[in-house]
Coordinates of C-alpha atoms and ligand atoms in Angstrom, one line a residue:
M6 CA 91.4 17.0 -45.9
T7 CA 93.9 17.8 -49.1
D8 CA 92.4 16.8 -52.2
Q9 CA 95.8 16.1 -54.2
H10 CA 93.8 14.5 -57.2
S11 CA 91.8 17.5 -58.0
T12 CA 93.2 19.3 -61.3
T13 CA 91.3 22.8 -60.4
N14 CA 91.6 24.9 -57.8
T15 CA 88.5 26.6 -56.5
P16 CA 90.1 30.1 -55.0
L17 CA 89.6 30.1 -51.3
E18 CA 88.8 32.7 -48.8
Y19 CA 91.4 33.3 -47.0
S20 CA 92.5 37.0 -46.7
T21 CA 95.0 39.3 -44.8
S22 CA 94.1 43.1 -44.5
S23 CA 97.0 45.0 -45.5
A24 CA 94.9 47.8 -44.5
A25 CA 95.2 46.6 -41.0
L26 CA 98.9 47.4 -41.1
G27 CA 100.2 49.8 -38.3
R28 CA 100.8 53.7 -39.0
H29 CA 104.2 53.2 -37.0
A30 CA 107.4 52.5 -39.1
A31 CA 108.0 49.8 -36.3
D32 CA 104.8 48.3 -37.2
R33 CA 106.2 47.6 -40.6
L34 CA 109.9 46.4 -40.2
I35 CA 110.7 42.8 -39.6
V36 CA 114.2 42.2 -38.1
A37 CA 115.7 38.8 -39.8
L38 CA 117.1 37.1 -36.7
D39 CA 119.7 35.4 -39.0
L40 CA 121.8 34.1 -35.8
P41 CA 122.9 30.4 -35.3
D42 CA 121.2 29.6 -31.8
A43 CA 119.0 30.9 -29.1
R44 CA 121.9 32.2 -27.1
S45 CA 123.0 34.5 -29.5
V46 CA 119.1 36.1 -30.1
R47 CA 119.1 36.4 -26.1
Q48 CA 122.2 38.5 -26.3
F49 CA 121.5 40.3 -29.6
L50 CA 117.7 41.3 -28.4
P51 CA 118.9 43.6 -25.6
R52 CA 121.0 45.5 -28.3
M53 CA 117.9 46.5 -30.3
E54 CA 116.6 48.8 -26.9
G55 CA 113.0 47.7 -27.7
Q56 CA 112.7 49.7 -30.8
C57 CA 111.3 46.4 -32.8
K58 CA 108.2 44.6 -32.5
W59 CA 108.8 42.4 -35.9
L60 CA 111.4 39.1 -35.6
K61 CA 111.8 36.8 -38.5
V62 CA 113.1 33.2 -37.8
G63 CA 114.7 31.7 -40.7
L64 CA 115.6 28.2 -41.6
E65 CA 119.4 28.9 -39.6
L66 CA 117.9 29.5 -36.3
F67 CA 114.6 27.1 -36.5
I68 CA 116.9 24.2 -37.6
A69 CA 119.3 25.1 -34.3
A70 CA 117.0 26.4 -31.9
G71 CA 113.4 24.8 -33.2
P72 CA 109.5 25.9 -32.2
S73 CA 110.4 26.9 -28.5
M74 CA 112.4 29.8 -30.2
V75 CA 108.9 30.9 -31.7
A76 CA 107.4 30.9 -28.4
E77 CA 109.8 32.3 -26.3
L78 CA 110.0 35.5 -28.9
T79 CA 106.1 35.6 -29.0
G80 CA 105.8 35.3 -25.1
S81 CA 108.6 38.2 -24.8
G82 CA 105.7 40.1 -26.7
Y83 CA 107.1 40.2 -30.5
S84 CA 105.1 39.2 -33.7
V85 CA 107.0 36.6 -35.5
F86 CA 107.5 35.8 -39.1
L87 CA 108.3 32.4 -39.5
D88 CA 110.3 32.3 -42.8
L89 CA 110.5 28.5 -43.8
K90 CA 109.8 28.6 -47.3
L91 CA 108.0 25.4 -47.6
H92 CA 108.4 24.2 -51.1
D93 CA 107.4 20.3 -51.1
I94 CA 104.4 18.0 -52.0
P95 CA 100.8 19.0 -51.6
N96 CA 99.9 17.0 -48.8
T97 CA 103.4 17.3 -46.8
V98 CA 103.2 21.3 -46.9
A99 CA 99.8 21.1 -45.8
S100 CA 100.7 19.1 -43.1
A101 CA 103.4 21.1 -42.2
V102 CA 101.4 24.5 -42.3
K103 CA 99.1 22.9 -39.8
S104 CA 101.9 22.0 -37.7
A105 CA 103.1 25.6 -37.7
S106 CA 99.7 26.9 -36.7
S107 CA 100.4 25.9 -33.3
L108 CA 103.5 27.9 -32.7
G109 CA 102.0 31.2 -32.7
A110 CA 103.7 32.6 -35.5
S111 CA 102.4 35.3 -37.5
L112 CA 103.5 34.9 -41.2
L113 CA 104.9 31.5 -42.7
T114 CA 106.2 31.2 -46.4
L115 CA 106.2 29.2 -49.0
H116 CA 107.5 29.1 -52.6
A117 CA 105.1 29.8 -54.9
G118 CA 107.2 27.5 -57.2
G119 CA 105.4 24.4 -55.4
G120 CA 102.8 25.3 -57.8
P121 CA 98.9 26.2 -57.2
Q122 CA 97.6 22.5 -55.9
M123 CA 100.4 23.2 -53.4
L124 CA 99.5 26.6 -52.5
H125 CA 95.6 25.7 -52.3
S126 CA 96.3 22.8 -50.2
A127 CA 98.5 24.9 -47.8
L128 CA 95.5 27.7 -47.8
E129 CA 93.2 24.9 -47.2
A130 CA 95.3 23.7 -44.0
A131 CA 95.4 27.2 -43.0
T132 CA 92.0 27.9 -43.5
S133 CA 91.1 24.8 -41.0
M134 CA 93.4 25.9 -38.3
P135 CA 91.9 28.4 -35.3
Q136 CA 95.6 30.1 -34.9
A137 CA 97.1 30.1 -38.4
P138 CA 99.7 32.3 -39.7
T139 CA 98.8 34.4 -42.5
L140 CA 100.9 32.5 -45.5
L141 CA 102.8 34.3 -47.7
A142 CA 103.9 33.0 -51.1
V143 CA 107.6 33.8 -52.0
T144 CA 107.7 34.4 -55.5
V145 CA 111.7 34.8 -56.9
L146 CA 114.3 35.3 -54.2
T147 CA 115.7 38.6 -54.3
S148 CA 119.4 37.3 -54.3
M149 CA 118.3 35.9 -57.9
N150 CA 118.9 38.1 -60.8
A151 CA 118.1 37.2 -64.5
Q152 CA 121.2 35.0 -64.9
Q153 CA 120.4 32.8 -62.1
L154 CA 117.1 32.6 -62.8
H155 CA 117.6 31.4 -66.5
A156 CA 119.9 28.6 -65.1
T157 CA 117.1 27.0 -63.6
G158 CA 115.7 27.1 -66.6
V159 CA 113.1 29.8 -66.7
T160 CA 113.3 32.1 -69.3
Q161 CA 111.3 34.6 -68.3
Q162 CA 112.7 38.2 -66.8
P163 CA 112.5 38.0 -62.7
S164 CA 109.9 40.5 -62.6
E165 CA 108.1 38.6 -65.6
Q166 CA 108.4 35.4 -63.3
V167 CA 107.3 37.4 -60.2
E168 CA 104.1 38.3 -61.8
T169 CA 103.4 34.8 -63.1
L170 CA 104.0 33.4 -60.1
A171 CA 101.9 36.1 -58.0
R172 CA 99.1 35.4 -61.0
M173 CA 98.9 31.8 -59.8
G174 CA 98.6 32.6 -56.2
L175 CA 95.8 35.2 -56.4
A176 CA 94.0 32.8 -58.4
V177 CA 93.8 29.8 -55.7
G178 CA 93.3 32.4 -53.0
M179 CA 96.8 33.7 -51.7
R180 CA 96.9 36.9 -50.4
G181 CA 100.4 37.4 -49.5
F182 CA 104.0 37.6 -51.6
V183 CA 107.0 38.2 -50.9
C184 CA 109.0 39.8 -53.7
S185 CA 111.4 42.6 -54.2
A186 CA 110.8 45.9 -54.3
E187 CA 111.5 46.1 -58.2
E188 CA 108.1 44.3 -58.7
T189 CA 106.1 45.6 -55.6
T190 CA 104.5 48.5 -57.7
R191 CA 103.6 46.2 -60.5
L192 CA 102.2 43.6 -58.1
R193 CA 100.3 45.9 -55.7
S194 CA 98.4 47.0 -59.0
I195 CA 97.8 43.7 -59.8
C196 CA 96.9 42.4 -56.0
G197 CA 95.3 45.6 -54.8
A198 CA 95.6 47.4 -51.4
E199 CA 94.1 44.3 -49.3
T200 CA 97.3 41.8 -50.3
T201 CA 100.4 41.6 -47.6
L202 CA 103.5 42.4 -49.7
V203 CA 106.5 41.4 -47.8
V204 CA 109.7 43.2 -49.3
P205 CA 113.5 41.9 -48.6
G206 CA 116.7 42.9 -49.9
I207 CA 116.7 46.3 -48.1
R208 CA 119.3 48.2 -48.1
P209 CA 119.9 51.3 -46.3
A210 CA 122.0 53.7 -49.3
G211 CA 125.7 53.3 -49.3
A212 CA 125.0 49.4 -47.3
T213 CA 126.9 46.6 -48.5
L214 CA 124.3 44.1 -50.9
G215 CA 126.0 40.7 -49.9
D216 CA 124.4 38.0 -51.8
Q217 CA 121.4 40.1 -52.7
Q218 CA 120.7 41.5 -56.0
R219 CA 117.2 42.9 -56.4
V220 CA 117.8 45.5 -53.6
A221 CA 115.8 49.0 -52.6
T222 CA 116.1 51.7 -49.4
P223 CA 113.8 51.4 -47.0
A224 CA 111.7 54.9 -48.4
D225 CA 112.2 53.4 -51.8
A226 CA 110.4 50.0 -51.0
L227 CA 107.6 52.2 -48.9
Q228 CA 106.8 54.3 -51.8
R229 CA 106.7 51.4 -54.1
G230 CA 104.0 49.9 -51.7
A231 CA 105.5 47.4 -49.5
S232 CA 103.5 46.4 -46.5
F233 CA 106.4 45.2 -44.4
L234 CA 110.5 45.2 -44.8
V235 CA 112.7 42.9 -44.0
V236 CA 115.9 43.8 -42.9
G237 CA 118.7 41.2 -41.7
R238 CA 122.6 41.9 -41.8
P239 CA 122.3 45.9 -42.2
I240 CA 120.4 45.7 -38.3
V241 CA 121.7 42.1 -37.0
Q242 CA 125.7 42.7 -38.2
A243 CA 125.8 46.6 -37.4
V244 CA 128.5 47.5 -34.7
D245 CA 125.4 49.4 -33.4
P246 CA 122.2 47.9 -34.0
A247 CA 119.9 50.3 -32.4
A248 CA 121.4 53.2 -34.0
A249 CA 121.0 50.9 -37.3
T250 CA 117.6 50.1 -36.3
A251 CA 116.7 53.9 -35.2
A252 CA 118.0 55.1 -38.7
I253 CA 116.0 52.6 -40.8
L254 CA 112.9 53.7 -38.8
A255 CA 113.6 57.4 -39.1
E256 CA 113.7 56.8 -42.6
M257 CA 110.5 54.7 -42.9
T258 CA 108.5 57.4 -41.0
A259 CA 109.5 59.9 -43.3
A260 CA 108.6 57.8 -46.5
M261 CA 105.4 57.2 -44.6
Q262 CA 104.6 61.3 -44.2
L263 CA 104.6 61.4 -48.4
Ligands
C5P20 O1 120.5 40.1 -44.2 P1 119.7 40.5 -45.6 O2 118.4 41.7 -45.2 O3 119.9 40.2 -47.0 O4 118.2 39.8 -45.3 C1 117.0 39.1 -46.0 C2 116.3 38.0 -45.0 O5 115.6 38.2 -45.8 C3 117.1 36.7 -45.2 O6 116.7 36.0 -43.7 C4 116.2 35.9 -46.2 O7 116.3 34.7 -45.6 C5 115.4 36.4 -46.1 N1 114.6 36.4 -47.7 C6 115.1 37.0 -48.7 N2 114.5 36.7 -49.8 C7 113.4 36.3 -50.2 C8 112.9 36.2 -49.0 C9 113.5 35.9 -47.8 O8 116.3 37.5 -49.0 N3 112.5 36.3 -51.4

C-alpha cells in the first residue's frame, strides 16, 4: 500500500540496467509516434520498412487510440515507451502505474516535479506489479529554456534544475530519467552506468527545431551518455521516413563505434 503520510522516503530497490542495452543502434532509437489515431499509425509503420524496434506512444495517440494501441504494437513485436508524463497526488500516480503495468509497455514516464513522495509511491506500485515498465522521471522538458523555466518560478538554470530533480529521484530509488543532451554528461556521472537516460530533443544537423530548445544531434547525445534517443518529427514528418531513420541509425552506429 502507498503510505501518503510518510515524510521520509526509503530508497526502493528498483533498478534498470543500462548495461543491458543492445549493441545495435536500432536498440537505442525510440521513434515517437506523435500521430492522431490508430489508422495513422497503421499507415505510417510500413513506411519505416522494419527499421525500428522501439515506438513511443504519447498523449496525443494514447488519448485517441487508448490502451489497445499499446497491445497492438507490442503484439507486432515492438517495444513500447508509454510517455504519459504522470503528475498527480502520490496515490493517484501509484494507481495509474498499476493500471499501466498491465499494458505491456517497457518504459513509462512521470514528472519528477511531482516530488519525492509521488516518485516513491510510483516506484512502490511498480515494484508490486509482476510486469511493470521501467519508470522514467522527466526532469526539465527539452522544450524549456531558462526563460520558460524562470516563468514557472524556478530560478535555477535548466541544467541545475535537472540535477536537483535527478538527485531527488535517485534518493528515492529512481533509476531512469528523461533529460536533454545538454545535461546528459553530468547526469551520467551522477547516476552511474546502470541508470537509464532517455534523451529527446534530437535533431540531425540542419533539421528544424520546432518547439524544442535544448537539442543535440544523435551522435552528440550518444557520446554524452544517452541510453536511448527519442526522435519524433524528424522521422514521422519526413517525406521518406525510412530514409530519415536510416540516416539517423547510420549516425548512431558511427558514434557507438568511437
Ligand atoms: O518531434 P520531436 O522529436 O521533438 O519529439 C520529441 C518527443 O519526445 C515528443 O513526443 C515529446 O512529447 C517527447 N518528450 C520531449 N521532452 C521531454 C520528454 C518527452 O520532447 N522532456
